[in-house]
CSV table of C-alpha atoms in Angstrom, one decimal:
chain,number,residue,atom,x,y,z
A,1001,MET,CA,0.0,0.0,0.0
A,1002,ALA,CA,2.9,2.4,0.8
A,1003,ILE,CA,4.4,1.7,-2.6
A,1004,ILE,CA,1.1,2.3,-4.3
A,1005,GLY,CA,0.8,5.6,-2.4
A,1006,ALA,CA,4.3,6.7,-3.4
A,1007,ILE,CA,3.6,5.9,-7.0
A,1008,THR,CA,0.3,7.9,-6.9
A,1009,TYR,CA,2.0,10.8,-5.2
A,1010,PHE,CA,5.0,11.2,-7.5
A,1011,SER,CA,2.9,10.5,-10.7
A,1012,SER,CA,0.5,13.4,-9.8
A,1013,LYS,CA,2.6,16.3,-11.1
A,1014,SER,CA,1.3,19.7,-12.1
A,1015,THR,CA,2.6,23.2,-12.5
A,1016,ASN,CA,1.0,25.8,-10.3
A,1017,GLU,CA,-0.3,28.6,-12.5
A,1018,VAL,CA,0.3,31.3,-10.0
A,1019,THR,CA,3.7,30.3,-8.5
A,1020,GLY,CA,5.1,28.4,-11.4
A,1021,GLU,CA,6.1,25.6,-9.0
A,1022,VAL,CA,6.0,22.0,-10.1
A,1023,GLN,CA,4.0,20.2,-7.4
A,1024,HIS,CA,3.1,16.6,-6.6
A,1025,ILE,CA,-0.6,16.9,-5.6
A,1026,SER,CA,-3.1,14.1,-6.1
A,1027,ILE,CA,-6.1,16.1,-5.0
A,1028,ALA,CA,-8.0,18.1,-7.6
A,1029,PRO,CA,-8.9,21.7,-7.1
A,1030,ASP,CA,-12.7,20.9,-6.9
A,1031,GLN,CA,-11.9,18.4,-4.1
A,1032,GLU,CA,-9.9,21.2,-2.3
A,1033,VAL,CA,-12.9,23.5,-2.5
A,1034,ALA,CA,-15.3,20.8,-1.2
A,1035,LEU,CA,-13.1,19.9,1.7
A,1036,GLY,CA,-12.5,23.5,2.7
A,1037,LEU,CA,-16.3,24.1,2.7
A,1038,GLN,CA,-16.8,21.0,4.8
A,1039,ALA,CA,-14.1,21.9,7.3
A,1040,PHE,CA,-15.0,25.5,7.8
A,1041,PRO,CA,-18.0,25.1,10.1
A,1042,GLU,CA,-15.9,22.9,12.5
A,1043,MET,CA,-13.1,25.4,12.5
A,1044,ALA,CA,-15.4,28.4,13.0
A,1045,GLN,CA,-17.1,26.6,15.9
A,1046,GLN,CA,-13.7,26.3,17.7
A,1047,PHE,CA,-13.3,30.0,17.6
A,1048,GLY,CA,-16.7,31.3,18.6
A,1049,GLY,CA,-18.4,31.2,15.2
A,1050,GLU,CA,-18.6,34.2,12.9
A,1051,ILE,CA,-19.2,37.6,14.4
A,1052,ASP,CA,-22.6,39.2,14.2
A,1053,GLN,CA,-21.2,42.5,12.8
A,1054,PRO,CA,-22.3,43.0,9.2
A,1055,VAL,CA,-20.1,46.1,8.7
A,1056,ILE,CA,-16.9,44.4,9.8
A,1057,ASN,CA,-17.8,41.2,7.9
A,1058,ASN,CA,-18.5,43.0,4.7
A,1059,TYR,CA,-15.4,45.2,5.0
A,1060,VAL,CA,-13.1,42.2,5.5
A,1061,GLU,CA,-14.8,40.4,2.6
A,1062,GLN,CA,-14.2,43.5,0.4
A,1063,VAL,CA,-10.6,43.8,1.3
A,1064,GLY,CA,-10.0,40.1,0.6
A,1065,GLN,CA,-11.8,40.2,-2.7
A,1066,ARG,CA,-9.9,43.3,-3.8
A,1067,ILE,CA,-6.6,41.4,-3.3
A,1068,VAL,CA,-7.9,38.4,-5.3
A,1069,ALA,CA,-9.4,40.4,-8.1
A,1070,GLY,CA,-6.4,42.8,-8.4
A,1071,SER,CA,-3.7,40.1,-8.4
A,1072,ASP,CA,-2.6,36.9,-9.9
A,1073,ALA,CA,-4.7,35.0,-7.3
A,1074,ALA,CA,-7.6,35.5,-9.7
A,1075,LYS,CA,-5.8,33.1,-12.1
A,1076,GLY,CA,-6.5,30.2,-9.8
A,1077,PRO,CA,-9.5,27.9,-9.8
A,1078,TYR,CA,-10.8,29.0,-6.3
A,1079,LYS,CA,-13.7,31.1,-5.1
A,1080,TYR,CA,-12.6,32.9,-2.0
A,1081,ASP,CA,-14.7,33.7,1.1
A,1082,PHE,CA,-13.4,35.8,4.0
A,1083,HIS,CA,-14.7,35.3,7.5
A,1084,VAL,CA,-14.2,37.0,10.9
A,1085,LEU,CA,-14.3,34.6,13.8
A,1086,ALA,CA,-15.6,35.9,17.2
A,1087,ASP,CA,-12.8,34.7,19.5
A,1088,PRO,CA,-11.4,37.8,21.1
A,1089,GLN,CA,-8.4,36.1,22.8
A,1090,THR,CA,-6.9,34.1,20.0
A,1091,VAL,CA,-4.6,36.0,17.7
A,1092,ASN,CA,-4.6,34.0,14.5
A,1093,ALA,CA,-5.8,33.7,10.9
A,1094,PHE,CA,-6.5,30.5,8.9
A,1095,ALA,CA,-6.6,29.4,5.3
A,1096,LEU,CA,-8.4,26.2,4.2
A,1097,PRO,CA,-7.8,24.6,0.8
A,1098,GLY,CA,-10.1,26.0,-1.8
A,1099,GLY,CA,-10.4,29.6,-0.5
A,1100,GLN,CA,-12.0,29.7,2.9
A,1101,VAL,CA,-10.0,32.4,4.8
A,1102,SER,CA,-10.6,33.5,8.4
A,1103,ILE,CA,-9.2,36.0,10.8
A,1104,THR,CA,-10.1,36.1,14.5
A,1105,VAL,CA,-11.3,39.2,16.4
A,1106,GLY,CA,-8.3,38.8,18.6
A,1107,LEU,CA,-5.9,39.5,15.6
A,1108,LEU,CA,-8.2,42.0,13.9
A,1109,ARG,CA,-8.3,44.3,16.9
A,1110,LYS,CA,-4.4,44.4,17.0
A,1111,LEU,CA,-4.2,45.9,13.6
A,1112,GLN,CA,-4.2,49.6,12.8
A,1113,ASN,CA,-4.9,50.0,9.1
A,1114,GLU,CA,-6.2,48.3,6.0
A,1115,SER,CA,-2.7,47.5,4.6
A,1116,GLU,CA,-2.0,45.4,7.7
A,1117,LEU,CA,-5.2,43.6,7.2
A,1118,ALA,CA,-4.2,43.1,3.6
A,1119,GLY,CA,-1.0,41.6,4.9
A,1120,VAL,CA,-2.9,39.0,6.9
A,1121,LEU,CA,-5.3,38.1,4.1
A,1122,GLY,CA,-2.6,38.2,1.4
A,1123,HIS,CA,-0.5,35.8,3.5
A,1124,GLU,CA,-3.4,33.4,3.9
A,1125,ILE,CA,-4.4,33.7,0.2
A,1126,GLY,CA,-0.7,32.8,-0.5
A,1127,HIS,CA,-1.3,29.5,1.4
A,1128,VAL,CA,-4.3,28.8,-0.8
A,1129,VAL,CA,-2.7,29.6,-4.2
A,1130,ALA,CA,0.4,27.7,-3.3
A,1131,ARG,CA,-1.9,24.7,-2.4
A,1132,HIS,CA,-0.1,24.1,0.9
A,1133,GLY,CA,-3.0,22.3,2.5
A,1134,ALA,CA,-3.5,20.1,-0.6
A,1135,GLU,CA,0.2,19.2,-0.5
A,1136,GLN,CA,-0.1,18.1,3.1
A,1137,LEU,CA,-3.1,15.9,2.3
A,1138,SER,CA,-1.3,14.4,-0.7
A,1139,LYS,CA,1.9,13.6,1.3
A,1140,GLN,CA,-0.1,11.9,4.0
A,1141,GLN,CA,-1.9,9.8,1.4
A,1142,PHE,CA,-5.4,11.0,2.2
A,1143,ALA,CA,-5.9,11.2,-1.5
A,1144,GLN,CA,-5.8,7.5,-2.0
A,1145,THR,CA,-9.3,7.0,-0.6
A,1146,LEU,CA,-10.8,10.4,-1.2
A,1147,VAL,CA,-13.8,10.5,-3.6
A,1148,GLY,CA,-15.1,13.1,-6.0
A,1149,ALA,CA,-16.0,16.6,-5.0
A,1150,ALA,CA,-19.7,16.0,-5.3
A,1151,THR,CA,-19.5,13.2,-2.8
A,1152,ILE,CA,-17.4,15.3,-0.4
A,1153,ALA,CA,-19.9,18.1,-0.7
A,1154,SER,CA,-22.8,15.8,0.2
A,1155,TYR,CA,-21.0,14.4,3.3
A,1156,ASP,CA,-22.9,15.0,6.5
A,1157,PRO,CA,-20.6,15.2,9.5
A,1158,ASN,CA,-23.6,14.6,11.8
A,1159,ARG,CA,-24.4,11.3,10.0
A,1160,PRO,CA,-21.0,10.1,8.8
A,1161,GLY,CA,-21.9,6.5,8.2
A,1162,ALA,CA,-19.3,3.7,8.3
A,1163,THR,CA,-18.0,3.6,4.7
A,1164,ALA,CA,-14.3,3.9,3.9
A,1165,GLN,CA,-15.1,6.9,1.7
A,1166,ASN,CA,-16.7,8.8,4.6
A,1167,ALA,CA,-13.9,7.8,7.0
A,1168,ALA,CA,-11.4,9.3,4.5
A,1169,ILE,CA,-13.4,12.5,4.3
A,1170,ALA,CA,-13.7,12.8,8.1
A,1171,ALA,CA,-10.0,12.2,8.5
A,1172,ALA,CA,-9.1,14.8,5.9
A,1173,ILE,CA,-11.4,17.4,7.5
A,1174,SER,CA,-9.9,16.7,10.9
A,1175,HIS,CA,-6.4,17.2,9.5
A,1176,LEU,CA,-7.3,20.5,7.9
A,1177,VAL,CA,-8.9,21.9,11.1
A,1178,THR,CA,-5.8,21.2,13.1
A,1179,MET,CA,-3.3,21.9,10.2
A,1180,ARG,CA,0.1,23.4,11.0
A,1181,PHE,CA,2.2,24.9,8.2
A,1182,GLY,CA,5.9,24.4,7.8
A,1183,ARG,CA,8.6,27.1,7.8
A,1184,GLN,CA,9.1,26.9,4.1
A,1185,ASP,CA,5.4,27.2,3.6
A,1186,GLU,CA,5.4,30.4,5.7
A,1187,LEU,CA,8.2,32.0,3.8
A,1188,GLU,CA,6.4,31.2,0.5
A,1189,ALA,CA,3.2,32.6,1.9
A,1190,ASP,CA,5.0,35.8,3.0
A,1191,ALA,CA,6.5,36.2,-0.5
A,1192,LEU,CA,3.2,35.6,-2.2
A,1193,GLY,CA,1.4,38.0,0.3
A,1194,VAL,CA,3.8,40.8,-0.6
A,1195,ARG,CA,3.4,40.1,-4.3
A,1196,LEU,CA,-0.4,40.0,-4.1
A,1197,MET,CA,-0.5,43.2,-2.0
A,1198,LYS,CA,1.6,45.1,-4.6
A,1199,GLU,CA,-0.5,43.8,-7.5
A,1200,ALA,CA,-3.7,45.0,-5.6
A,1201,ASN,CA,-2.1,48.4,-5.0
A,1202,TYR,CA,-1.7,48.0,-1.2
A,1203,ASP,CA,1.3,49.5,0.6
A,1204,THR,CA,3.5,46.4,1.0
A,1205,ARG,CA,4.9,47.8,4.2
A,1206,GLY,CA,1.7,46.6,5.8
A,1207,MET,CA,3.2,43.1,5.8
A,1208,HIS,CA,6.3,44.4,7.7
A,1209,ASP,CA,4.1,46.2,10.3
A,1210,LEU,CA,1.9,43.1,10.7
A,1211,LEU,CA,5.0,41.0,11.6
A,1212,VAL,CA,6.2,43.7,14.0
A,1213,ILE,CA,2.9,43.5,15.8
A,1214,LEU,CA,3.1,39.7,16.1
A,1215,GLU,CA,6.7,39.7,17.2
A,1216,ASN,CA,6.0,42.3,19.8
A,1217,LEU,CA,3.3,40.1,21.2
A,1218,ASP,CA,5.7,37.2,21.2
A,1219,GLN,CA,8.3,39.1,23.1
A,1220,GLY,CA,5.7,40.4,25.5
A,1221,GLY,CA,5.4,37.0,27.1
A,1222,ARG,CA,2.2,35.8,25.4
A,1223,PRO,CA,3.2,34.3,22.0
A,1224,PRO,CA,0.3,34.8,19.5
A,1225,GLU,CA,-1.4,31.6,18.4
A,1226,PHE,CA,-0.5,32.7,14.9
A,1227,PHE,CA,3.0,31.3,15.5
A,1228,SER,CA,1.7,27.9,16.6
A,1229,THR,CA,0.0,27.3,13.3
A,1230,HIS,CA,2.4,29.5,11.3
A,1231,PRO,CA,5.9,28.8,12.6
A,1232,ASN,CA,8.1,31.9,12.7
A,1233,PRO,CA,11.2,31.2,10.5
A,1234,GLU,CA,14.5,32.7,11.5
A,1235,ASN,CA,15.1,36.2,10.2
A,1236,ARG,CA,11.6,36.4,8.9
A,1237,LEU,CA,11.2,40.1,9.2
A,1238,ALA,CA,14.5,40.7,7.4
A,1239,ARG,CA,13.4,38.4,4.6
A,1240,VAL,CA,10.1,40.3,4.3
A,1241,ASP,CA,11.8,43.6,4.3
A,1242,GLU,CA,14.0,42.3,1.4
A,1243,LEU,CA,10.9,41.3,-0.5
A,1244,ILE,CA,9.3,44.7,0.1
A,1245,ALA,CA,12.4,46.4,-1.1
A,1246,GLN,CA,12.4,44.2,-4.2
A,1247,SER,CA,8.8,45.1,-4.8
A,1248,GLY,CA,9.5,48.8,-4.8
A,1249,GLY,CA,9.7,49.6,-1.1
A,1250,ALA,CA,7.5,52.5,-0.3
A,1251,ASN,CA,5.4,51.9,-3.4
A,1252,GLY,CA,2.8,54.6,-2.8
A,1253,GLY,CA,0.2,51.9,-2.3
A,1254,ASP,CA,-3.0,52.2,-0.3
A,1255,VAL,CA,-2.7,52.2,3.6
A,1256,GLY,CA,-6.4,52.7,4.3
A,1257,ALA,CA,-6.1,53.9,7.9
A,1258,ASP,CA,-9.4,55.9,7.8
A,1259,ARG,CA,-11.4,53.1,6.2
A,1260,PHE,CA,-10.1,50.6,8.9
A,1261,GLN,CA,-11.1,53.0,11.6
A,1262,GLN,CA,-14.6,53.5,10.3
A,1263,ASN,CA,-15.3,49.8,9.4
A,1264,VAL,CA,-13.5,48.0,12.2
A,1265,LEU,CA,-12.0,49.9,15.1
A,1266,LYS,CA,-15.2,52.0,15.6
A,1267,TYR,CA,-17.1,48.8,16.3
A,1268,MET,CA,-14.6,47.2,18.7
A,1269,ARG,CA,-14.5,49.8,21.4
């Protein structure tokens, strides 16, 4: 079985249309979308569900969609949805395969402007377009027993049944909800985040400022949960600063401090 899995993994080769990377992924994009949609309710429940603040929800959705529409992320096969989860203590953001992206209230309230929010969302979109979640599932051989997207979409977690197919779906969903990215994934998502921000005309220094906020929390004695699911590579800030300089540095992009104040901070007092 291990030999069959290895053959399946290495024979499933494709070129990522956004990154240009050759990847060994045995899960199709429509399966990624279906799995992400199935996993999101469980993830949201762990972090208090979605907030009941239409202005904030709509604003975060608009910022996320601006990044997608204005960048190479639009080349991919995914339909993105952006969510705000109600947990005020957890400082984190998440990306599920297929385009389900979330940020917690705990992280959102630490930000100061729209470019920092674009840094968060751009980084998470980077995980999606780079197919990091699908790579993990493929390497762990979930794909051997996964079925088509339509079957995944019809899966009922409250009535999972006892079939091998449903067991595979349940295992894949459980893995996605507790997924941890590797350091190389983080560096790639940082680079893609800066690239997508620039393409969408955001001030790329927002990514620098975001990492400063997170590192200050880390040094303050309470490491943000972001670093537990997104390991903090050595010299990360210096690497991001180099990427920002390569992208044009102070590129005159959008900061959006007033919009962030009116659509987020005003409702979090």
